[in-house]
Short mmCIF file of C-alpha atoms in Angstrom, two decimals:
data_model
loop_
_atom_site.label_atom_id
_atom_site.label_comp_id
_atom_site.label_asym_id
_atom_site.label_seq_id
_atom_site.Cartn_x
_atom_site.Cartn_y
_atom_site.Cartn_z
CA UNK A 11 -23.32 -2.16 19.13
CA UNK A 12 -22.81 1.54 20.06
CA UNK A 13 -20.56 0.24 22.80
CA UNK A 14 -18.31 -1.09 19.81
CA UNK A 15 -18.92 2.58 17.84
CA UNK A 16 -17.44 4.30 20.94
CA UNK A 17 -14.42 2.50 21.00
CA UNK A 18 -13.58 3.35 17.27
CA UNK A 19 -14.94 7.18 17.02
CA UNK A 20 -10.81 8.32 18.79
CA UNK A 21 -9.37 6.38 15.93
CA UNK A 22 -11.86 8.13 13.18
CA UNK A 23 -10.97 11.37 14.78
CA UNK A 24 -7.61 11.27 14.70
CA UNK A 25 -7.66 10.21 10.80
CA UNK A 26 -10.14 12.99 10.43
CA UNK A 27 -7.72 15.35 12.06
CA UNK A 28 -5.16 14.96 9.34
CA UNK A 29 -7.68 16.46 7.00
CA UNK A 30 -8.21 13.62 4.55
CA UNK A 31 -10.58 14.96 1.50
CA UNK A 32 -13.92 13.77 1.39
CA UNK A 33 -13.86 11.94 -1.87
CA UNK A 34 -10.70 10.01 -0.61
CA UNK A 35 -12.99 9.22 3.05
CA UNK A 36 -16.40 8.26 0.60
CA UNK A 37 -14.27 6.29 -2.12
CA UNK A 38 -10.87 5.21 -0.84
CA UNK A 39 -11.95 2.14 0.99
CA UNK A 40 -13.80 0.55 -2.04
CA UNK A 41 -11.00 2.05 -4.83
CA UNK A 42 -8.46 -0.05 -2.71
CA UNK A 43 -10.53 -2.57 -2.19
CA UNK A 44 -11.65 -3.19 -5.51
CA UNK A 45 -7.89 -3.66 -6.44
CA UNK A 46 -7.03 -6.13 -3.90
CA UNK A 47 -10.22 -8.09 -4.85
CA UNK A 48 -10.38 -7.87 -8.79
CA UNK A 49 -6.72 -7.93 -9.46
CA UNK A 50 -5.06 -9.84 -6.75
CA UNK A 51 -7.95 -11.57 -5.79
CA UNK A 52 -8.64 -13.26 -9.25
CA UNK A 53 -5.07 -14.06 -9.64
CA UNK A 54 -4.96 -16.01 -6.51
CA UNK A 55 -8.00 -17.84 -7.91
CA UNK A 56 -6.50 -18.19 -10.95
CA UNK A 57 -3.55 -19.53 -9.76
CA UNK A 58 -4.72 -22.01 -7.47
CA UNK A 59 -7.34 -23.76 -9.90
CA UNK A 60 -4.46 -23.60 -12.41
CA UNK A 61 -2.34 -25.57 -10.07
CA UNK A 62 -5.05 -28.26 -9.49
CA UNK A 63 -6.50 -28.85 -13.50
CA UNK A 64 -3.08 -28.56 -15.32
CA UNK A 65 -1.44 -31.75 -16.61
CA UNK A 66 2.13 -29.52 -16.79
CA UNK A 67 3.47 -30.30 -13.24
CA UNK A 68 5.97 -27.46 -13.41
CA UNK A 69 3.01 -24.92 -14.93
CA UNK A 70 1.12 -26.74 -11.44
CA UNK A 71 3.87 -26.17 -9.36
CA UNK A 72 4.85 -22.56 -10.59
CA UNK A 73 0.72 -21.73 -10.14
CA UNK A 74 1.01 -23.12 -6.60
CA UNK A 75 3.76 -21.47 -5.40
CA UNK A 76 2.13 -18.17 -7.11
CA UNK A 77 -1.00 -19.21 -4.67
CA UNK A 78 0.79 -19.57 -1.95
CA UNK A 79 2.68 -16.58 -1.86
CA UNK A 80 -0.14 -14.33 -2.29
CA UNK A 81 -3.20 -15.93 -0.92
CA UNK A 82 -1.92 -15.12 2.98
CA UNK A 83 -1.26 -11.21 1.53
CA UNK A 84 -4.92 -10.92 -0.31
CA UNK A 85 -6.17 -12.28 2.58
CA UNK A 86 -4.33 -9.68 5.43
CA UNK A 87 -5.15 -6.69 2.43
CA UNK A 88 -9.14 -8.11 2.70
CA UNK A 89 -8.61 -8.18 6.59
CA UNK A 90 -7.26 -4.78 6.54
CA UNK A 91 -9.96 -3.11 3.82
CA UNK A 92 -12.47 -4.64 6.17
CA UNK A 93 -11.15 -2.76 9.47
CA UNK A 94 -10.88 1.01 7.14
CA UNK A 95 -13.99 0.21 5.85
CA UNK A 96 -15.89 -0.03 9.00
CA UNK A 97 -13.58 2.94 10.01
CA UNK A 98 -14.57 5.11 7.05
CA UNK A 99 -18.62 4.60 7.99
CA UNK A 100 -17.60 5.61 11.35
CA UNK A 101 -15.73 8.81 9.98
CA UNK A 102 -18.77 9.64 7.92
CA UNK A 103 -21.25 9.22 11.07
CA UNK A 104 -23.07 6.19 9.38
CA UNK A 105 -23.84 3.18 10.84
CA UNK A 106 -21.70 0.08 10.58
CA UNK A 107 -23.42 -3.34 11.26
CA UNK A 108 -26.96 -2.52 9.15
CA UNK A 109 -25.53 -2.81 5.43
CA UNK A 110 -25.65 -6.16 3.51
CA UNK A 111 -22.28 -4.56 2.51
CA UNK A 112 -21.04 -5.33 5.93
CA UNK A 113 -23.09 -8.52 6.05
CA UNK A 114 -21.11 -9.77 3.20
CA UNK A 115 -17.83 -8.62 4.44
CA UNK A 116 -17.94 -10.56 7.26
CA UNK A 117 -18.99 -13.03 5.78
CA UNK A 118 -16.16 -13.24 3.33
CA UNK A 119 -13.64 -12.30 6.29
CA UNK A 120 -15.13 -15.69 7.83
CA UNK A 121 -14.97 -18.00 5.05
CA UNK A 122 -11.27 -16.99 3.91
CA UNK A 123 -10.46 -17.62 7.50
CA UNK A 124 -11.85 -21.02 7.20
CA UNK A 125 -9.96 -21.15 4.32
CA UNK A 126 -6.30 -20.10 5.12
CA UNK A 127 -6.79 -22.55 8.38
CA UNK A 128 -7.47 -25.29 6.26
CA UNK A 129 -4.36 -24.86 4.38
CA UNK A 130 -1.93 -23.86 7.71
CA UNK A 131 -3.20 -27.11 8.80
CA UNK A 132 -1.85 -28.49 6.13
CA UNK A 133 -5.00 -29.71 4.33
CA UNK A 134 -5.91 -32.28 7.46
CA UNK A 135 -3.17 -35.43 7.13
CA UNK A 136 -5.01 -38.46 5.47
CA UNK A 137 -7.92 -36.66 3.83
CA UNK A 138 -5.90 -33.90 1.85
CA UNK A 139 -8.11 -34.31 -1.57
CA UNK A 140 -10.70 -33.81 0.12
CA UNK A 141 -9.60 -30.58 2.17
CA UNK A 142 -8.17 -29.51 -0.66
CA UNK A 143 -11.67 -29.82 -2.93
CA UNK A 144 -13.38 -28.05 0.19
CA UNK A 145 -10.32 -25.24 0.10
CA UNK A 146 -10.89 -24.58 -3.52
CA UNK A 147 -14.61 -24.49 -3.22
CA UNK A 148 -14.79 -22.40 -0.41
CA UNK A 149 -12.43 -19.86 -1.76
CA UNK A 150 -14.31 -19.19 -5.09
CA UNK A 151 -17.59 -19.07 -3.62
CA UNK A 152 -15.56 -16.09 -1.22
CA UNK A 153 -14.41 -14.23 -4.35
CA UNK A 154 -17.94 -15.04 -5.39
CA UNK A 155 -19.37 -13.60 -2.52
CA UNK A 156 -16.72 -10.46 -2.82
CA UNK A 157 -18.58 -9.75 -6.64
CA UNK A 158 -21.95 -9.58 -4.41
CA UNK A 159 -20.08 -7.69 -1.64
CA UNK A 160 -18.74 -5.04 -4.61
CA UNK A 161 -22.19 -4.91 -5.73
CA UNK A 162 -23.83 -3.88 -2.40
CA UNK A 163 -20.75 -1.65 -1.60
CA UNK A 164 -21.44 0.54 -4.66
CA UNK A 165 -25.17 1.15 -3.91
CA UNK A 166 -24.07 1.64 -0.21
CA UNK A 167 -21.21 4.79 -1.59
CA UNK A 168 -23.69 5.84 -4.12
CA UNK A 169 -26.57 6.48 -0.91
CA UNK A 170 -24.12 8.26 1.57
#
């Protein structure tokens, strides 16, 4: 894994050459972070259980084009917060794989992968209830698992 370290400490120079302040290096990743997830994040979940347990099909339709639309963006945001947030520990000399913080991170990055291919397959032809139970489940135990992630993300700030 220090192969892997090596190959990102140019990247966290160069963004410690522009002379970020510390408190923006410690907190900035989780700040962000905790925007995408808790406000964007809970929309999209809101939006897409909406669109399945309504009885208004324009209120469903409205809440699934509202998923659809942002799902993909949370998802590249959560991709993104993922790559500065290994990059931070590596600009503050910590280590990166040892946290349950990144545990759960990549663990979330996997199941929302999962997630988005099940829908750009387009919910897999003859058993689409199905897929689309196994979508829905899959991404709230993911925002489920980002709560968790939060959790172990705060201890992890609050011991560097």
């Amino acid at each position: 894994m220090t192969n892997f370290r090596r190959y990102l400490e140019p990247i966290a120079d160069w963004f410690n050459s522009l002379g970020t302040p510390e408190p923006i290096v410690h907190w900035g990743h989780p700040v962000m972070m905790g925007i995408v997830v808790f406000v964007m994040g809970s929309y999209v979940v809101y939006a897409g259980w909406r669109s399945r347990i309504t009885k208004d099909g324009e209120v469903a339709m409205k809440s699934r084009a509202d998923h659809r639309k942002l799902a993909p963006l949370m998802y590249l945001f959560i991709t993104l917060g993922y790559t500065g947030g290994i990059l931070s520990l590596v600009m503050q000399n910590q280590p990166i794989f040892e946290s349950p913080h990144f545990l759960t991170g990549s663990l979330v990055i996997v199941l929302l992968g999962i997630n988005a291919l099940i829908a750009f397959i387009g919910f897999g032809g003859d058993n689409k209830a199905i897929m689309r139970t196994i979508h829905a489940y899959l991404g709230s135990t993911a925002m489920i698992l980002l709560v968790i992630h939060a959790i172990f993300g705060i201890n992890l700030g609050l011991s560097i």
